[in-house]
mmCIF file of C-alpha atoms in Angstrom:
data_model
loop_
_atom_site.group_PDB
_atom_site.id
_atom_site.type_symbol
_atom_site.label_atom_id
_atom_site.label_comp_id
_atom_site.label_asym_id
_atom_site.label_seq_id
_atom_site.Cartn_x
_atom_site.Cartn_y
_atom_site.Cartn_z
ATOM 1 C CA UNK A 913 -0.008 -0.031 0.048
ATOM 2 C CA UNK A 914 1.320 3.515 -0.795
ATOM 3 C CA UNK A 915 1.721 6.053 1.950
ATOM 4 C CA UNK A 916 -1.057 8.397 0.761
ATOM 5 C CA UNK A 917 -3.625 5.598 0.500
ATOM 6 C CA UNK A 918 -2.669 4.434 4.018
ATOM 7 C CA UNK A 919 -3.110 7.893 5.524
ATOM 8 C CA UNK A 920 -6.290 8.889 3.786
ATOM 9 C CA UNK A 921 -8.174 5.606 4.498
ATOM 10 C CA UNK A 922 -9.595 7.025 7.753
ATOM 11 C CA UNK A 923 -10.828 10.292 6.067
ATOM 12 C CA UNK A 924 -14.195 9.155 4.602
ATOM 13 C CA UNK A 925 -17.453 10.875 3.922
ATOM 14 C CA UNK A 926 -20.092 8.786 5.825
ATOM 15 C CA UNK A 927 -23.377 10.703 6.114
ATOM 16 C CA UNK A 928 -21.502 13.915 6.045
ATOM 17 C CA UNK A 929 -22.934 17.326 6.057
ATOM 18 C CA UNK A 930 -23.184 18.020 2.370
ATOM 19 C CA UNK A 931 -24.935 21.007 0.822
ATOM 20 C CA UNK A 932 -25.580 23.096 -2.186
ATOM 21 C CA UNK A 933 -26.331 26.743 -1.793
ATOM 22 C CA UNK A 934 -27.190 29.431 -4.377
ATOM 23 C CA UNK A 935 -26.690 32.945 -2.978
ATOM 24 C CA UNK A 936 -27.306 36.459 -4.179
ATOM 25 C CA UNK A 937 -25.383 39.333 -2.675
ATOM 26 C CA UNK A 938 -25.061 40.270 -0.022
ATOM 27 C CA UNK A 939 -24.383 37.004 1.728
ATOM 28 C CA UNK A 940 -22.353 35.405 4.424
ATOM 29 C CA UNK A 941 -22.179 31.866 5.640
ATOM 30 C CA UNK A 942 -20.420 31.177 8.879
ATOM 31 C CA UNK A 943 -19.244 27.547 9.482
ATOM 32 C CA UNK A 944 -19.007 26.751 13.178
ATOM 33 C CA UNK A 945 -18.855 22.896 13.515
ATOM 34 C CA UNK A 946 -15.081 22.881 13.457
ATOM 35 C CA UNK A 947 -14.847 19.863 11.116
ATOM 36 C CA UNK A 948 -11.352 18.538 10.712
ATOM 37 C CA UNK A 949 -11.616 19.006 6.925
ATOM 38 C CA UNK A 950 -14.233 21.039 4.943
ATOM 39 C CA UNK A 951 -14.225 20.892 1.152
ATOM 40 C CA UNK A 952 -15.873 23.722 -0.859
ATOM 41 C CA UNK A 953 -16.294 24.280 -4.559
ATOM 42 C CA UNK A 954 -17.584 27.372 -6.167
ATOM 43 C CA UNK A 955 -19.744 26.207 -9.163
ATOM 44 C CA UNK A 956 -20.707 29.681 -10.383
ATOM 45 C CA UNK A 957 -19.874 33.212 -9.220
ATOM 46 C CA UNK A 958 -17.182 34.173 -6.731
ATOM 47 C CA UNK A 959 -16.610 35.150 -3.193
ATOM 48 C CA UNK A 960 -14.131 35.178 -0.292
ATOM 49 C CA UNK A 961 -13.201 32.823 2.436
ATOM 50 C CA UNK A 962 -12.358 34.341 5.726
ATOM 51 C CA UNK A 963 -10.579 31.849 7.976
ATOM 52 C CA UNK A 964 -10.437 32.503 11.729
ATOM 53 C CA UNK A 965 -7.390 34.637 12.557
ATOM 54 C CA UNK A 966 -6.161 34.650 8.945
ATOM 55 C CA UNK A 967 -6.508 37.106 6.105
ATOM 56 C CA UNK A 968 -9.311 36.724 3.644
ATOM 57 C CA UNK A 969 -8.651 34.896 0.335
ATOM 58 C CA UNK A 970 -10.638 35.202 -2.899
ATOM 59 C CA UNK A 971 -12.536 32.308 -4.499
ATOM 60 C CA UNK A 972 -13.305 31.933 -8.224
ATOM 61 C CA UNK A 973 -15.734 29.761 -10.145
ATOM 62 C CA UNK A 974 -14.720 26.081 -10.489
ATOM 63 C CA UNK A 975 -12.151 26.524 -7.744
ATOM 64 C CA UNK A 976 -12.003 24.048 -4.897
ATOM 65 C CA UNK A 977 -10.619 24.773 -1.434
ATOM 66 C CA UNK A 978 -10.007 22.539 1.593
ATOM 67 C CA UNK A 979 -10.071 24.157 5.101
ATOM 68 C CA UNK A 980 -8.389 22.383 7.915
ATOM 69 C CA UNK A 981 -10.186 22.638 11.330
ATOM 70 C CA UNK A 982 -10.968 22.993 14.046
ATOM 71 C CA UNK A 983 -11.001 26.771 13.559
ATOM 72 C CA UNK A 984 -14.209 28.293 12.213
ATOM 73 C CA UNK A 985 -14.390 30.166 8.922
ATOM 74 C CA UNK A 986 -16.806 32.365 6.880
ATOM 75 C CA UNK A 987 -17.705 32.510 3.190
ATOM 76 C CA UNK A 988 -18.757 36.025 2.065
ATOM 77 C CA UNK A 989 -19.702 37.731 -1.178
ATOM 78 C CA UNK A 990 -17.120 40.451 -0.493
ATOM 79 C CA UNK A 991 -14.827 41.451 2.293
ATOM 80 C CA UNK A 992 -16.771 43.739 4.694
ATOM 81 C CA UNK A 993 -20.170 42.606 3.463
ATOM 82 C CA UNK A 994 -23.190 44.105 5.187
ATOM 83 C CA UNK A 995 -24.962 40.703 5.283
ATOM 84 C CA UNK A 996 -25.777 39.120 8.623
ATOM 85 C CA UNK A 997 -23.859 35.886 8.807
ATOM 86 C CA UNK A 998 -25.944 32.750 8.471
ATOM 87 C CA UNK A 999 -24.686 30.050 10.828
ATOM 88 C CA UNK A 1000 -24.087 26.807 8.976
ATOM 89 C CA UNK A 1001 -23.176 23.322 10.063
ATOM 90 C CA UNK A 1002 -24.736 20.009 10.990
ATOM 91 C CA UNK A 1003 -27.055 21.597 13.593
ATOM 92 C CA UNK A 1004 -27.932 24.788 11.596
ATOM 93 C CA UNK A 1005 -29.450 26.208 8.468
ATOM 94 C CA UNK A 1006 -33.065 25.612 9.557
ATOM 95 C CA UNK A 1007 -36.024 27.190 7.687
ATOM 96 C CA UNK A 1008 -36.180 29.756 10.499
ATOM 97 C CA UNK A 1009 -32.675 30.816 9.534
ATOM 98 C CA UNK A 1010 -33.584 31.422 5.887
ATOM 99 C CA UNK A 1011 -32.562 28.049 4.553
ATOM 100 C CA UNK A 1012 -34.039 24.572 3.926
ATOM 101 C CA UNK A 1013 -32.491 22.017 6.251
ATOM 102 C CA UNK A 1014 -32.599 18.343 5.281
ATOM 103 C CA UNK A 1015 -30.574 15.182 5.909
ATOM 104 C CA UNK A 1016 -27.911 16.256 3.350
ATOM 105 C CA UNK A 1017 -27.322 19.691 4.705
ATOM 106 C CA UNK A 1018 -28.640 23.021 3.452
ATOM 107 C CA UNK A 1019 -29.425 24.824 0.252
ATOM 108 C CA UNK A 1020 -30.610 28.229 -0.986
ATOM 109 C CA UNK A 1021 -29.770 29.756 2.372
ATOM 110 C CA UNK A 1022 -28.748 33.227 1.280
ATOM 111 C CA UNK A 1023 -30.559 36.562 0.901
ATOM 112 C CA UNK A 1024 -32.713 36.397 -2.253
ATOM 113 C CA UNK A 1025 -31.128 33.258 -3.454
ATOM 114 C CA UNK A 1026 -31.495 32.392 -7.116
ATOM 115 C CA UNK A 1027 -29.774 31.297 -10.275
ATOM 116 C CA UNK A 1028 -29.756 34.725 -11.876
ATOM 117 C CA UNK A 1029 -26.810 36.990 -12.727
ATOM 118 C CA UNK A 1030 -24.473 37.675 -9.895
ATOM 119 C CA UNK A 1031 -25.605 34.579 -7.944
ATOM 120 C CA UNK A 1032 -22.885 32.343 -6.427
ATOM 121 C CA UNK A 1033 -23.413 28.583 -6.090
ATOM 122 C CA UNK A 1034 -21.427 26.565 -3.628
ATOM 123 C CA UNK A 1035 -21.089 22.927 -2.854
ATOM 124 C CA UNK A 1036 -19.758 22.188 0.557
ATOM 125 C CA UNK A 1037 -18.889 18.883 2.296
ATOM 126 C CA UNK A 1038 -17.608 18.572 5.910
ATOM 127 C CA UNK A 1039 -15.492 15.531 6.692
ATOM 128 C CA UNK A 1040 -15.103 13.741 10.130
ATOM 129 C CA UNK A 1041 -11.610 12.463 10.556
ATOM 130 C CA UNK A 1042 -11.015 9.549 12.874
ATOM 131 C CA UNK A 1043 -7.826 8.112 14.309
ATOM 132 C CA UNK A 1044 -4.165 8.909 14.495
ATOM 133 C CA UNK A 1045 -3.335 7.557 10.973
ATOM 134 C CA UNK A 1046 -5.460 10.291 9.374
ATOM 135 C CA UNK A 1047 -4.188 12.850 11.810
ATOM 136 C CA UNK A 1048 -0.756 12.547 10.176
ATOM 137 C CA UNK A 1049 -2.335 13.513 6.895
ATOM 138 C CA UNK A 1050 -4.006 16.544 8.508
ATOM 139 C CA UNK A 1051 -0.760 17.617 9.982
ATOM 140 C CA UNK A 1052 0.751 17.769 6.522
ATOM 141 C CA UNK A 1053 -1.901 20.295 5.232
ATOM 142 C CA UNK A 1054 -1.991 24.100 5.483
ATOM 143 C CA UNK A 1055 -5.063 25.821 7.010
ATOM 144 C CA UNK A 1056 -6.355 26.542 3.542
ATOM 145 C CA UNK A 1057 -5.342 24.957 0.185
ATOM 146 C CA UNK A 1058 -6.890 25.471 -3.203
ATOM 147 C CA UNK A 1059 -6.872 23.912 -6.605
ATOM 148 C CA UNK A 1060 -8.672 24.297 -9.929
ATOM 149 C CA UNK A 1061 -10.313 27.394 -11.294
ATOM 150 C CA UNK A 1062 -10.915 28.302 -14.982
ATOM 151 C CA UNK A 1063 -13.117 26.543 -17.426
ATOM 152 C CA UNK A 1064 -11.655 23.081 -17.339
ATOM 153 C CA UNK A 1065 -14.297 20.415 -17.458
ATOM 154 C CA UNK A 1066 -14.545 18.291 -14.317
ATOM 155 C CA UNK A 1067 -17.050 15.467 -14.619
ATOM 156 C CA UNK A 1068 -16.876 14.546 -10.948
ATOM 157 C CA UNK A 1069 -17.807 18.144 -10.057
ATOM 158 C CA UNK A 1070 -20.558 18.212 -12.592
ATOM 159 C CA UNK A 1071 -22.029 15.013 -11.215
ATOM 160 C CA UNK A 1072 -21.925 16.424 -7.668
ATOM 161 C CA UNK A 1073 -23.746 19.419 -8.733
ATOM 162 C CA UNK A 1074 -26.453 17.330 -10.287
ATOM 163 C CA UNK A 1075 -26.705 14.734 -7.656
ATOM 164 C CA UNK A 1076 -27.105 17.096 -4.785
ATOM 165 C CA UNK A 1077 -30.324 18.456 -6.416
ATOM 166 C CA UNK A 1078 -32.210 15.278 -6.456
ATOM 167 C CA UNK A 1079 -33.869 13.180 -3.759
ATOM 168 C CA UNK A 1080 -33.537 9.467 -4.772
ATOM 169 C CA UNK A 1081 -32.709 6.208 -3.061
ATOM 170 C CA UNK A 1082 -28.961 5.908 -2.385
ATOM 171 C CA UNK A 1083 -28.307 9.593 -2.766
ATOM 172 C CA UNK A 1084 -26.333 9.843 0.416
ATOM 173 C CA UNK A 1085 -24.062 6.957 -0.605
ATOM 174 C CA UNK A 1086 -23.439 8.408 -4.049
ATOM 175 C CA UNK A 1087 -22.611 11.908 -2.574
ATOM 176 C CA UNK A 1088 -20.306 10.235 -0.049
ATOM 177 C CA UNK A 1089 -18.367 8.318 -2.707
ATOM 178 C CA UNK A 1090 -18.161 11.370 -5.011
ATOM 179 C CA UNK A 1091 -16.970 13.560 -2.218
ATOM 180 C CA UNK A 1092 -14.246 11.000 -1.341
ATOM 181 C CA UNK A 1093 -13.155 11.004 -4.953
ATOM 182 C CA UNK A 1094 -13.053 14.730 -5.071
ATOM 183 C CA UNK A 1095 -11.026 14.977 -1.853
ATOM 184 C CA UNK A 1096 -8.374 12.564 -3.053
ATOM 185 C CA UNK A 1097 -8.065 14.312 -6.453
ATOM 186 C CA UNK A 1098 -7.896 17.697 -4.789
ATOM 187 C CA UNK A 1099 -5.158 16.669 -2.406
ATOM 188 C CA UNK A 1100 -3.174 14.895 -5.184
ATOM 189 C CA UNK A 1101 -3.249 17.971 -7.410
ATOM 190 C CA UNK A 1102 -2.285 20.325 -4.507
ATOM 191 C CA UNK A 1103 0.614 18.026 -3.484
ATOM 192 C CA UNK A 1104 1.967 18.036 -6.983
ATOM 193 C CA UNK A 1105 1.659 21.761 -7.445
ATOM 194 C CA UNK A 1106 4.946 23.693 -7.479
ATOM 195 C CA UNK A 1107 5.471 25.626 -4.327
ATOM 196 C CA UNK A 1108 2.898 23.633 -2.308
ATOM 197 C CA UNK A 1109 5.485 22.246 0.108
ATOM 198 C CA UNK A 1110 4.047 18.754 0.421
ATOM 199 C CA UNK A 1111 5.373 16.394 3.135
ATOM 200 C CA UNK A 1112 8.579 14.533 2.332
ATOM 201 C CA UNK A 1113 6.900 11.170 1.896
ATOM 202 C CA UNK A 1114 4.952 12.453 -0.984
ATOM 203 C CA UNK A 1115 7.928 13.024 -3.285
ATOM 204 C CA UNK A 1116 9.761 10.098 -1.837
ATOM 205 C CA UNK A 1117 7.098 7.771 -3.135
ATOM 206 C CA UNK A 1118 8.346 8.440 -6.700
ATOM 207 C CA UNK A 1119 11.906 7.501 -5.827
ATOM 208 C CA UNK A 1120 12.713 3.928 -6.896
ATOM 209 C CA UNK A 1121 14.560 3.123 -3.709
ATOM 210 C CA UNK A 1122 12.902 5.163 -0.939
ATOM 211 C CA UNK A 1123 9.447 4.737 -2.575
ATOM 212 C CA UNK A 1124 9.664 0.907 -2.708
ATOM 213 C CA UNK A 1125 10.943 0.855 0.901
ATOM 214 C CA UNK A 1126 7.973 3.047 1.989
ATOM 215 C CA UNK A 1127 5.547 0.785 0.204
ATOM 216 C CA UNK A 1128 7.077 -2.352 1.908
ATOM 217 C CA UNK A 1129 6.928 -0.749 5.381
ATOM 218 C CA UNK A 1130 3.200 0.274 4.826
ATOM 219 C CA UNK A 1131 2.204 -3.078 3.341
ATOM 220 C CA UNK A 1132 4.003 -5.060 6.123
ATOM 221 C CA UNK A 1133 4.460 -2.924 9.108
ATOM 222 C CA UNK A 1134 4.632 -5.818 11.558
ATOM 223 C CA UNK A 1135 7.336 -7.711 9.625
ATOM 224 C CA UNK A 1136 10.723 -8.070 11.384
ATOM 225 C CA UNK A 1137 12.382 -5.396 9.322
ATOM 226 C CA UNK A 1138 16.023 -4.460 9.612
ATOM 227 C CA UNK A 1139 18.036 -2.266 7.289
ATOM 228 C CA UNK A 1140 19.612 -5.370 5.763
ATOM 229 C CA UNK A 1141 16.247 -7.020 4.993
ATOM 230 C CA UNK A 1142 14.724 -3.829 3.604
ATOM 231 C CA UNK A 1143 17.756 -3.254 1.402
ATOM 232 C CA UNK A 1144 17.556 -6.833 0.141
ATOM 233 C CA UNK A 1145 13.860 -6.419 -0.743
ATOM 234 C CA UNK A 1146 14.555 -3.080 -2.527
ATOM 235 C CA UNK A 1147 17.571 -4.458 -4.400
ATOM 236 C CA UNK A 1148 20.294 -2.148 -3.166
ATOM 237 C CA UNK A 1149 23.026 -2.129 -0.527
ATOM 238 C CA UNK A 1150 22.413 -1.193 3.088
ATOM 239 C CA UNK A 1151 24.319 2.030 2.798
ATOM 240 C CA UNK A 1152 22.466 2.996 -0.441
ATOM 241 C CA UNK A 1153 19.081 2.268 1.213
ATOM 242 C CA UNK A 1154 19.913 4.187 4.376
ATOM 243 C CA UNK A 1155 21.244 7.278 2.612
ATOM 244 C CA UNK A 1156 18.500 7.375 -0.053
ATOM 245 C CA UNK A 1157 15.728 6.917 2.425
ATOM 246 C CA UNK A 1158 17.065 9.553 4.881
ATOM 247 C CA UNK A 1159 17.662 11.966 2.077
ATOM 248 C CA UNK A 1160 14.177 11.521 0.699
ATOM 249 C CA UNK A 1161 12.064 11.000 3.739
ATOM 250 C CA UNK A 1162 14.059 13.107 6.234
ATOM 251 C CA UNK A 1163 14.703 10.265 8.740
ATOM 252 C CA UNK A 1164 16.231 6.749 8.811
ATOM 253 C CA UNK A 1165 14.001 3.862 7.696
ATOM 254 C CA UNK A 1166 13.702 2.117 11.060
ATOM 255 C CA UNK A 1167 12.938 5.427 12.806
ATOM 256 C CA UNK A 1168 10.109 6.042 10.349
ATOM 257 C CA UNK A 1169 8.916 2.350 10.925
ATOM 258 C CA UNK A 1170 8.762 2.893 14.663
ATOM 259 C CA UNK A 1171 6.728 6.024 14.428
ATOM 260 C CA UNK A 1172 4.361 4.374 11.886
ATOM 261 C CA UNK A 1173 3.941 1.382 14.076
ATOM 262 C CA UNK A 1174 3.134 3.564 17.045
ATOM 263 C CA UNK A 1175 0.560 5.441 14.956
ATOM 264 C CA UNK A 1176 -1.099 2.124 14.053
ATOM 265 C CA UNK A 1177 -0.952 1.037 17.612
ATOM 266 C CA UNK A 1178 -2.595 4.256 18.868
ATOM 267 C CA UNK A 1179 -5.572 3.597 16.588
ATOM 268 C CA UNK A 1180 -5.819 -0.089 17.599
ATOM 269 C CA UNK A 1181 -5.688 0.823 21.324
ATOM 270 C CA UNK A 1182 -8.867 2.905 20.806
ATOM 271 C CA UNK A 1183 -10.666 0.751 18.225
ATOM 272 C CA UNK A 1184 -10.062 -2.572 19.939
ATOM 273 C CA UNK A 1185 -10.970 -2.121 23.515
ATOM 274 C CA UNK A 1186 -10.872 -5.966 24.228
ATOM 275 C CA UNK A 1187 -7.322 -6.413 23.029
ATOM 276 C CA UNK A 1188 -4.509 -6.548 25.531
ATOM 277 C CA UNK A 1189 -1.412 -4.490 25.323
ATOM 278 C CA UNK A 1190 0.432 -7.693 24.335
ATOM 279 C CA UNK A 1191 -2.149 -8.199 21.493
ATOM 280 C CA UNK A 1192 -1.613 -4.653 20.239
ATOM 281 C CA UNK A 1193 2.192 -5.154 20.476
ATOM 282 C CA UNK A 1194 2.110 -8.320 18.393
ATOM 283 C CA UNK A 1195 -0.104 -6.706 15.778
ATOM 284 C CA UNK A 1196 2.503 -3.954 15.106
ATOM 285 C CA UNK A 1197 5.570 -6.212 15.164
ATOM 286 C CA UNK A 1198 6.714 -6.512 18.946
ATOM 287 C CA UNK A 1199 6.971 -9.849 20.673
ATOM 288 C CA UNK A 1200 7.787 -8.064 23.960
ATOM 289 C CA UNK A 1201 4.923 -5.865 25.258
ATOM 290 C CA UNK A 1202 7.387 -4.106 27.651
ATOM 291 C CA UNK A 1203 9.608 -3.175 24.604
ATOM 292 C CA UNK A 1204 6.445 -2.018 22.799
ATOM 293 C CA UNK A 1205 5.303 0.045 25.773
ATOM 294 C CA UNK A 1206 8.747 1.732 26.008
ATOM 295 C CA UNK A 1207 8.786 2.533 22.307
ATOM 296 C CA UNK A 1208 5.183 3.907 22.459
ATOM 297 C CA UNK A 1209 5.982 6.223 25.337
ATOM 298 C CA UNK A 1210 9.170 7.367 23.708
ATOM 299 C CA UNK A 1211 7.231 8.298 20.490
ATOM 300 C CA UNK A 1212 3.804 9.326 21.865
ATOM 301 C CA UNK A 1213 4.921 10.709 25.266
ATOM 302 C CA UNK A 1214 2.672 8.429 27.368
ATOM 303 C CA UNK A 1215 2.285 4.772 27.907
ATOM 304 C CA UNK A 1216 -0.311 2.688 25.955
ATOM 305 C CA UNK A 1217 -2.740 2.131 28.843
ATOM 306 C CA UNK A 1218 -2.938 5.855 29.708
ATOM 307 C CA UNK A 1219 -3.241 6.723 25.988
ATOM 308 C CA UNK A 1220 -6.163 4.284 25.710
ATOM 309 C CA UNK A 1221 -7.985 5.747 28.713
ATOM 310 C CA UNK A 1222 -7.647 9.300 27.580
ATOM 311 C CA UNK A 1223 -8.454 8.673 23.966
ATOM 312 C CA UNK A 1224 -11.437 6.421 24.802
ATOM 313 C CA UNK A 1225 -12.936 9.069 27.206
ATOM 314 C CA UNK A 1226 -12.682 11.638 24.347
ATOM 315 C CA UNK A 1227 -13.999 9.425 21.620
ATOM 316 C CA UNK A 1228 -15.788 6.126 22.320
ATOM 317 C CA UNK A 1229 -14.326 3.281 20.260
ATOM 318 C CA UNK A 1230 -15.927 1.295 17.502
ATOM 319 C CA UNK A 1231 -14.190 -2.110 17.592
ATOM 320 C CA UNK A 1232 -12.599 -3.683 14.713
ATOM 321 C CA UNK A 1233 -10.451 -6.872 14.676
ATOM 322 C CA UNK A 1234 -6.793 -6.558 15.575
ATOM 323 C CA UNK A 1235 -4.864 -7.549 12.325
ATOM 324 C CA UNK A 1236 -3.134 -10.879 12.441
ATOM 325 C CA UNK A 1237 0.536 -10.274 13.055
ATOM 326 C CA UNK A 1238 3.481 -11.611 11.021
ATOM 327 C CA UNK A 1239 6.541 -12.844 12.826
ATOM 328 C CA UNK A 1240 7.056 -10.142 15.457
ATOM 329 C CA UNK A 1241 10.284 -8.216 16.048
ATOM 330 C CA UNK A 1242 11.758 -7.934 19.515
#
């Protein structure tokens, strides 16, 4: 599995807030839910995004932005608009607030909303993000990123615009899948854009040595890896692997592996409440639970049991099976 696929697998639209709104000036939409990720596309018209504690940024038609939470933000027709902000989010945009609230979100919740000249049409999706794996992806993103713009055809965007208008069986599932597709495409385009400063692992995936090593570590994280065995699997010498990996990724391969194992373990500790510390240790490649606990505390700053208690209190777990371990490392 490649690094990006591994990190984004916990970022999924599942019954998300998803809305289409057509607005005529003046208008202002204030998003207050603090979603970890919010994706917004301007279908027609233009406007401004005003992130909390950051300068406003203009938005153009066919442009997509992603806002990283938990800070709130506002979409406005123009900076300094006289419009009273309409509070939007999972709990808002009721008919009393000037919008039509339904299970998919909100629509036509602006002043005299319509499709006439000067109207701006937005599609917005808010993402829940679960687990420490996906948190590593969030940490690699700026507060606001943008892609697109111009007249380039985008069939996914066109399908989203059409689907959000209808009410048919399976609509939420269709929108969830389209939103996932759109998020992946948006992030890939932004990571590849010159000047975007993507995380080191993004470019490293294209390196024939470091990229193959990353793929192996993510596909078999519990395998008893050493620099020698990793070098053998990638077809280079130990010294070549160590240097190429450190140059491309920014840290030695086994240091990266330890941090990745502890990220996997952090999610398992919360998601699999019936598993013992020894079970979790074996699942991520440790035969010795004491060695695992020491590594976990060194990387995460707390021991596994305390992490589980704190994380579970903050977010009740949904259990999934602990993956079957390969031959564990000591």
